[in-house]
mmCIF file of N, CA and C in Angstrom:
data_model
loop_
_atom_site.group_PDB
_atom_site.id
_atom_site.type_symbol
_atom_site.label_atom_id
_atom_site.label_comp_id
_atom_site.label_asym_id
_atom_site.label_seq_id
_atom_site.Cartn_x
_atom_site.Cartn_y
_atom_site.Cartn_z
ATOM 1 N N MET A 1 0.835 -1.172 0.000
ATOM 2 C CA MET A 1 0.000 0.000 0.000
ATOM 3 C C MET A 1 0.886 1.243 0.000
ATOM 4 N N SER A 2 0.504 2.223 -0.772
ATOM 5 C CA SER A 2 1.245 3.477 -0.847
ATOM 6 C C SER A 2 0.475 4.576 -0.134
ATOM 7 N N ILE A 3 1.229 5.521 0.416
ATOM 8 C CA ILE A 3 0.617 6.703 1.014
ATOM 9 C C ILE A 3 1.351 7.941 0.503
ATOM 10 N N SER A 4 0.677 9.062 0.620
ATOM 11 C CA SER A 4 1.273 10.344 0.236
ATOM 12 C C SER A 4 1.703 11.071 1.496
ATOM 13 N N VAL A 5 2.949 11.501 1.518
ATOM 14 C CA VAL A 5 3.468 12.202 2.691
ATOM 15 C C VAL A 5 4.171 13.484 2.278
ATOM 16 N N GLY A 6 4.235 14.395 3.214
ATOM 17 C CA GLY A 6 5.044 15.595 3.065
ATOM 18 C C GLY A 6 6.179 15.519 4.063
ATOM 19 N N LEU A 7 7.273 16.132 3.746
ATOM 20 C CA LEU A 7 8.439 16.119 4.629
ATOM 21 C C LEU A 7 8.884 17.551 4.864
ATOM 22 N N SER A 8 9.156 17.869 6.109
ATOM 23 C CA SER A 8 9.802 19.142 6.417
ATOM 24 C C SER A 8 10.867 18.881 7.459
ATOM 25 N N LEU A 9 11.985 19.543 7.297
ATOM 26 C CA LEU A 9 13.138 19.304 8.143
ATOM 27 C C LEU A 9 13.800 20.644 8.439
ATOM 28 N N ASP A 10 14.076 20.879 9.695
ATOM 29 C CA ASP A 10 14.799 22.085 10.097
ATOM 30 C C ASP A 10 16.035 21.678 10.873
ATOM 31 N N VAL A 11 17.156 22.246 10.497
ATOM 32 C CA VAL A 11 18.416 22.033 11.221
ATOM 33 C C VAL A 11 18.773 23.374 11.841
ATOM 34 N N SER A 12 18.917 23.393 13.143
ATOM 35 C CA SER A 12 19.218 24.647 13.829
ATOM 36 C C SER A 12 20.460 24.493 14.698
ATOM 37 N N GLY A 13 20.863 25.617 15.282
ATOM 38 C CA GLY A 13 22.057 25.617 16.113
ATOM 39 C C GLY A 13 23.340 25.685 15.307
ATOM 40 N N LEU A 14 23.256 26.276 14.124
ATOM 41 C CA LEU A 14 24.410 26.339 13.230
ATOM 42 C C LEU A 14 25.060 27.715 13.264
ATOM 43 N N ARG A 15 26.367 27.722 13.099
ATOM 44 C CA ARG A 15 27.059 28.978 12.836
ATOM 45 C C ARG A 15 26.925 29.260 11.339
ATOM 46 N N GLN A 16 27.058 30.501 10.985
ATOM 47 C CA GLN A 16 26.867 30.896 9.580
ATOM 48 C C GLN A 16 27.746 30.077 8.632
ATOM 49 N N GLU A 17 28.988 29.843 9.035
ATOM 50 C CA GLU A 17 29.897 29.106 8.157
ATOM 51 C C GLU A 17 29.544 27.621 8.051
ATOM 52 N N GLU A 18 28.670 27.121 8.901
ATOM 53 C CA GLU A 18 28.264 25.713 8.855
ATOM 54 C C GLU A 18 27.040 25.486 7.969
ATOM 55 N N GLU A 19 26.296 26.546 7.683
ATOM 56 C CA GLU A 19 25.046 26.405 6.927
ATOM 57 C C GLU A 19 25.264 25.765 5.552
ATOM 58 N N ALA A 20 26.238 26.226 4.805
ATOM 59 C CA ALA A 20 26.487 25.687 3.457
ATOM 60 C C ALA A 20 26.896 24.216 3.523
ATOM 61 N N ARG A 21 27.711 23.848 4.498
ATOM 62 C CA ARG A 21 28.131 22.435 4.627
ATOM 63 C C ARG A 21 26.941 21.543 4.942
ATOM 64 N N VAL A 22 26.052 22.008 5.805
ATOM 65 C CA VAL A 22 24.860 21.221 6.139
ATOM 66 C C VAL A 22 23.951 21.113 4.921
ATOM 67 N N ALA A 23 23.765 22.204 4.193
ATOM 68 C CA ALA A 23 22.939 22.167 2.982
ATOM 69 C C ALA A 23 23.514 21.180 1.970
ATOM 70 N N GLU A 24 24.817 21.174 1.800
ATOM 71 C CA GLU A 24 25.461 20.225 0.882
ATOM 72 C C GLU A 24 25.276 18.789 1.347
ATOM 73 N N ALA A 25 25.421 18.545 2.639
ATOM 74 C CA ALA A 25 25.253 17.197 3.176
ATOM 75 C C ALA A 25 23.816 16.704 2.997
ATOM 76 N N LEU A 26 22.850 17.581 3.243
ATOM 77 C CA LEU A 26 21.451 17.187 3.051
ATOM 78 C C LEU A 26 21.146 16.936 1.580
ATOM 79 N N THR A 27 21.670 17.778 0.700
ATOM 80 C CA THR A 27 21.450 17.590 -0.729
ATOM 81 C C THR A 27 22.031 16.253 -1.194
ATOM 82 N N ALA A 28 23.221 15.921 -0.743
ATOM 83 C CA ALA A 28 23.841 14.637 -1.097
ATOM 84 C C ALA A 28 23.018 13.468 -0.550
ATOM 85 N N PHE A 29 22.537 13.602 0.662
ATOM 86 C CA PHE A 29 21.706 12.559 1.268
ATOM 87 C C PHE A 29 20.422 12.363 0.454
ATOM 88 N N LEU A 30 19.760 13.457 0.095
ATOM 89 C CA LEU A 30 18.521 13.365 -0.675
ATOM 90 C C LEU A 30 18.767 12.748 -2.051
ATOM 91 N N THR A 31 19.871 13.106 -2.677
ATOM 92 C CA THR A 31 20.223 12.538 -3.976
ATOM 93 C C THR A 31 20.445 11.033 -3.849
ATOM 94 N N LYS A 32 21.143 10.622 -2.813
ATOM 95 C CA LYS A 32 21.406 9.200 -2.573
ATOM 96 C C LYS A 32 20.108 8.408 -2.444
ATOM 97 N N HIS A 33 19.080 9.031 -1.894
ATOM 98 C CA HIS A 33 17.798 8.356 -1.679
ATOM 99 C C HIS A 33 16.748 8.740 -2.722
ATOM 100 N N ASP A 34 17.207 9.294 -3.843
ATOM 101 C CA ASP A 34 16.358 9.638 -4.980
ATOM 102 C C ASP A 34 15.216 10.587 -4.597
ATOM 103 N N LEU A 35 15.520 11.535 -3.730
ATOM 104 C CA LEU A 35 14.528 12.518 -3.292
ATOM 105 C C LEU A 35 14.873 13.946 -3.736
ATOM 106 N N GLU A 36 15.917 14.109 -4.513
ATOM 107 C CA GLU A 36 16.368 15.452 -4.880
ATOM 108 C C GLU A 36 15.331 16.209 -5.716
ATOM 109 N N ARG A 37 14.462 15.504 -6.429
ATOM 110 C CA ARG A 37 13.411 16.179 -7.193
ATOM 111 C C ARG A 37 12.181 16.477 -6.330
ATOM 112 N N ASP A 38 12.075 15.823 -5.192
ATOM 113 C CA ASP A 38 10.897 15.962 -4.332
ATOM 114 C C ASP A 38 11.095 16.909 -3.160
ATOM 115 N N VAL A 39 12.326 17.109 -2.738
ATOM 116 C CA VAL A 39 12.604 17.892 -1.534
ATOM 117 C C VAL A 39 13.596 18.999 -1.871
ATOM 118 N N THR A 40 13.266 20.212 -1.453
ATOM 119 C CA THR A 40 14.096 21.391 -1.675
ATOM 120 C C THR A 40 14.885 21.698 -0.411
ATOM 121 N N VAL A 41 16.148 22.036 -0.557
ATOM 122 C CA VAL A 41 16.995 22.422 0.581
ATOM 123 C C VAL A 41 17.271 23.914 0.456
ATOM 124 N N GLY A 42 17.078 24.631 1.550
ATOM 125 C CA GLY A 42 17.337 26.065 1.549
ATOM 126 C C GLY A 42 18.100 26.483 2.786
ATOM 127 N N GLU A 43 18.984 27.442 2.625
ATOM 128 C CA GLU A 43 19.752 27.947 3.760
ATOM 129 C C GLU A 43 19.576 29.453 3.839
ATOM 130 N N GLY A 44 19.767 29.970 5.027
ATOM 131 C CA GLY A 44 19.779 31.406 5.201
ATOM 132 C C GLY A 44 18.433 32.073 5.397
ATOM 133 N N ALA A 45 17.321 31.321 5.365
ATOM 134 C CA ALA A 45 16.018 31.939 5.604
ATOM 135 C C ALA A 45 15.945 32.468 7.034
ATOM 136 N N SER A 46 16.603 31.781 7.925
ATOM 137 C CA SER A 46 16.701 32.189 9.319
ATOM 138 C C SER A 46 18.149 31.949 9.742
ATOM 139 N N ALA A 47 18.740 32.890 10.447
ATOM 140 C CA ALA A 47 20.150 32.769 10.842
ATOM 141 C C ALA A 47 20.385 31.487 11.632
ATOM 142 N N GLY A 48 21.422 30.763 11.254
ATOM 143 C CA GLY A 48 21.791 29.551 11.968
ATOM 144 C C GLY A 48 20.905 28.363 11.675
ATOM 145 N N GLN A 49 20.207 28.389 10.537
ATOM 146 C CA GLN A 49 19.269 27.312 10.225
ATOM 147 C C GLN A 49 19.327 26.939 8.755
ATOM 148 N N VAL A 50 19.125 25.656 8.480
ATOM 149 C CA VAL A 50 18.945 25.138 7.126
ATOM 150 C C VAL A 50 17.641 24.351 7.152
ATOM 151 N N SER A 51 16.851 24.501 6.111
ATOM 152 C CA SER A 51 15.564 23.810 6.044
ATOM 153 C C SER A 51 15.465 22.998 4.766
ATOM 154 N N ALA A 52 14.639 21.970 4.816
ATOM 155 C CA ALA A 52 14.320 21.177 3.637
ATOM 156 C C ALA A 52 12.827 20.875 3.699
ATOM 157 N N TRP A 53 12.178 20.854 2.536
ATOM 158 C CA TRP A 53 10.740 20.635 2.527
ATOM 159 C C TRP A 53 10.305 20.086 1.179
ATOM 160 N N SER A 54 9.197 19.382 1.222
ATOM 161 C CA SER A 54 8.582 18.918 -0.019
ATOM 162 C C SER A 54 7.419 19.849 -0.332
ATOM 163 N N GLU A 55 7.343 20.279 -1.582
ATOM 164 C CA GLU A 55 6.246 21.147 -1.993
ATOM 165 C C GLU A 55 5.047 20.340 -2.456
ATOM 166 N N TYR A 56 5.284 19.114 -2.853
ATOM 167 C CA TYR A 56 4.239 18.227 -3.337
ATOM 168 C C TYR A 56 4.346 16.906 -2.573
ATOM 169 N N PRO A 57 3.266 16.162 -2.514
ATOM 170 C CA PRO A 57 3.322 14.884 -1.785
ATOM 171 C C PRO A 57 4.342 13.916 -2.397
ATOM 172 N N ILE A 58 4.959 13.172 -1.526
ATOM 173 C CA ILE A 58 5.870 12.097 -1.924
ATOM 174 C C ILE A 58 5.096 10.805 -1.737
ATOM 175 N N ILE A 59 4.997 10.001 -2.771
ATOM 176 C CA ILE A 59 4.259 8.742 -2.676
ATOM 177 C C ILE A 59 5.233 7.655 -2.268
ATOM 178 N N VAL A 60 4.903 6.982 -1.151
ATOM 179 C CA VAL A 60 5.820 6.023 -0.538
ATOM 180 C C VAL A 60 5.116 4.698 -0.305
ATOM 181 N N THR A 61 5.811 3.620 -0.614
ATOM 182 C CA THR A 61 5.358 2.278 -0.285
ATOM 183 C C THR A 61 6.141 1.811 0.931
ATOM 184 N N ARG A 62 5.487 1.102 1.831
ATOM 185 C CA ARG A 62 6.108 0.607 3.078
ATOM 186 C C ARG A 62 6.724 1.770 3.857
ATOM 187 N N PHE A 63 5.875 2.741 4.163
ATOM 188 C CA PHE A 63 6.318 3.975 4.799
ATOM 189 C C PHE A 63 7.097 3.741 6.087
ATOM 190 N N GLY A 64 6.660 2.837 6.940
ATOM 191 C CA GLY A 64 7.296 2.642 8.247
ATOM 192 C C GLY A 64 8.791 2.400 8.155
ATOM 193 N N SER A 65 9.200 1.424 7.388
ATOM 194 C CA SER A 65 10.635 1.128 7.294
ATOM 195 C C SER A 65 11.371 2.202 6.495
ATOM 196 N N TRP A 66 10.742 2.741 5.475
ATOM 197 C CA TRP A 66 11.354 3.803 4.673
ATOM 198 C C TRP A 66 11.584 5.042 5.527
ATOM 199 N N ALA A 67 10.573 5.444 6.297
ATOM 200 C CA ALA A 67 10.676 6.647 7.125
ATOM 201 C C ALA A 67 11.789 6.509 8.159
ATOM 202 N N ASP A 68 11.916 5.341 8.751
ATOM 203 C CA ASP A 68 12.992 5.125 9.730
ATOM 204 C C ASP A 68 14.358 5.371 9.099
ATOM 205 N N LYS A 69 14.545 4.858 7.882
ATOM 206 C CA LYS A 69 15.826 5.049 7.184
ATOM 207 C C LYS A 69 16.072 6.521 6.861
ATOM 208 N N ILE A 70 15.029 7.211 6.425
ATOM 209 C CA ILE A 70 15.168 8.623 6.062
ATOM 210 C C ILE A 70 15.462 9.458 7.312
ATOM 211 N N GLU A 71 14.737 9.212 8.382
ATOM 212 C CA GLU A 71 14.947 9.975 9.620
ATOM 213 C C GLU A 71 16.359 9.780 10.164
ATOM 214 N N GLN A 72 16.792 8.527 10.277
ATOM 215 C CA GLN A 72 18.130 8.252 10.810
ATOM 216 C C GLN A 72 19.212 8.752 9.862
ATOM 217 N N GLY A 73 19.003 8.559 8.567
ATOM 218 C CA GLY A 73 19.991 8.993 7.592
ATOM 219 C C GLY A 73 20.164 10.500 7.567
ATOM 220 N N ALA A 74 19.064 11.238 7.695
ATOM 221 C CA ALA A 74 19.154 12.703 7.726
ATOM 222 C C ALA A 74 19.923 13.152 8.972
ATOM 223 N N GLN A 75 19.606 12.550 10.108
ATOM 224 C CA GLN A 75 20.335 12.860 11.347
ATOM 225 C C GLN A 75 21.830 12.588 11.158
ATOM 226 N N ASP A 76 22.144 11.428 10.631
ATOM 227 C CA ASP A 76 23.545 11.041 10.446
ATOM 228 C C ASP A 76 24.271 11.982 9.479
ATOM 229 N N ALA A 77 23.606 12.355 8.384
ATOM 230 C CA ALA A 77 24.229 13.239 7.389
ATOM 231 C C ALA A 77 24.562 14.596 7.991
ATOM 232 N N VAL A 78 23.633 15.143 8.775
ATOM 233 C CA VAL A 78 23.862 16.448 9.394
ATOM 234 C C VAL A 78 24.929 16.353 10.468
ATOM 235 N N ARG A 79 24.821 15.365 11.317
ATOM 236 C CA ARG A 79 25.759 15.255 12.442
ATOM 237 C C ARG A 79 27.168 14.887 11.989
ATOM 238 N N ALA A 80 27.309 14.362 10.789
ATOM 239 C CA ALA A 80 28.645 14.080 10.260
ATOM 240 C C ALA A 80 29.409 15.375 10.000
ATOM 241 N N VAL A 81 28.692 16.463 9.713
ATOM 242 C CA VAL A 81 29.369 17.732 9.447
ATOM 243 C C VAL A 81 29.273 18.708 10.614
ATOM 244 N N VAL A 82 28.192 18.628 11.402
ATOM 245 C CA VAL A 82 28.031 19.495 12.587
ATOM 246 C C VAL A 82 27.405 18.651 13.703
ATOM 247 N N PRO A 83 28.235 18.007 14.506
ATOM 248 C CA PRO A 83 27.721 17.087 15.523
ATOM 249 C C PRO A 83 26.731 17.701 16.516
ATOM 250 N N ALA A 84 26.832 18.980 16.802
ATOM 251 C CA ALA A 84 25.960 19.592 17.804
ATOM 252 C C ALA A 84 24.655 20.134 17.216
ATOM 253 N N ALA A 85 24.439 20.003 15.937
ATOM 254 C CA ALA A 85 23.235 20.550 15.305
ATOM 255 C C ALA A 85 21.980 19.839 15.809
ATOM 256 N N LYS A 86 20.881 20.585 15.844
ATOM 257 C CA LYS A 86 19.594 20.021 16.219
ATOM 258 C C LYS A 86 18.802 19.770 14.936
ATOM 259 N N VAL A 87 18.340 18.545 14.752
ATOM 260 C CA VAL A 87 17.593 18.168 13.553
ATOM 261 C C VAL A 87 16.153 17.866 13.944
ATOM 262 N N ASP A 88 15.217 18.552 13.313
ATOM 263 C CA ASP A 88 13.793 18.354 13.571
ATOM 264 C C ASP A 88 13.127 17.970 12.254
ATOM 265 N N LEU A 89 12.780 16.695 12.113
ATOM 266 C CA LEU A 89 12.155 16.192 10.898
ATOM 267 C C LEU A 89 10.697 15.868 11.205
ATOM 268 N N ARG A 90 9.793 16.360 10.348
ATOM 269 C CA ARG A 90 8.362 16.137 10.553
ATOM 270 C C ARG A 90 7.728 15.600 9.274
ATOM 271 N N TRP A 91 6.788 14.701 9.443
ATOM 272 C CA TRP A 91 6.014 14.162 8.339
ATOM 273 C C TRP A 91 4.610 14.746 8.392
ATOM 274 N N SER A 92 4.036 14.982 7.238
ATOM 275 C CA SER A 92 2.621 15.309 7.158
ATOM 276 C C SER A 92 1.988 14.275 6.231
ATOM 277 N N PHE A 93 0.748 13.968 6.497
ATOM 278 C CA PHE A 93 0.066 12.920 5.762
ATOM 279 C C PHE A 93 -1.122 13.510 5.020
ATOM 280 N N ASP A 94 -1.043 13.525 3.703
ATOM 281 C CA ASP A 94 -2.098 14.140 2.895
ATOM 282 C C ASP A 94 -3.429 13.405 3.019
ATOM 283 N N ASP A 95 -3.389 12.159 3.426
ATOM 284 C CA ASP A 95 -4.615 11.384 3.539
ATOM 285 C C ASP A 95 -5.373 11.685 4.831
ATOM 286 N N GLU A 96 -4.761 12.419 5.763
ATOM 287 C CA GLU A 96 -5.425 12.743 7.020
ATOM 288 C C GLU A 96 -6.418 13.869 6.811
ATOM 289 N N ASP A 97 -7.508 13.802 7.497
ATOM 290 C CA ASP A 97 -8.484 14.896 7.465
ATOM 291 C C ASP A 97 -8.030 15.977 8.395
ATOM 292 N N ASP A 98 -8.213 17.232 8.000
ATOM 293 C CA ASP A 98 -7.837 18.364 8.854
ATOM 294 C C ASP A 98 -8.939 18.667 9.848
#
């Protein structure tokens, strides 16, 4: 069964010189997981923060195991370049009623 999900991720606690490295690490991670067309990475919208978000739903099969890999992998990618960074990843589910 497939579901449609949205992804938003905020990395905070960064110094200005760390923002570009985190953005590059997230972009490489997303490319590795074939999400570079689905998720946008942006830096500098807020000082000391890098964000990533999906503008359109991502259709996923076997969400539970996939989401675990994405969540842990994003944490690992960010912490490899800035160990003290705070990573906040959130899922939204288009199938949920508001």
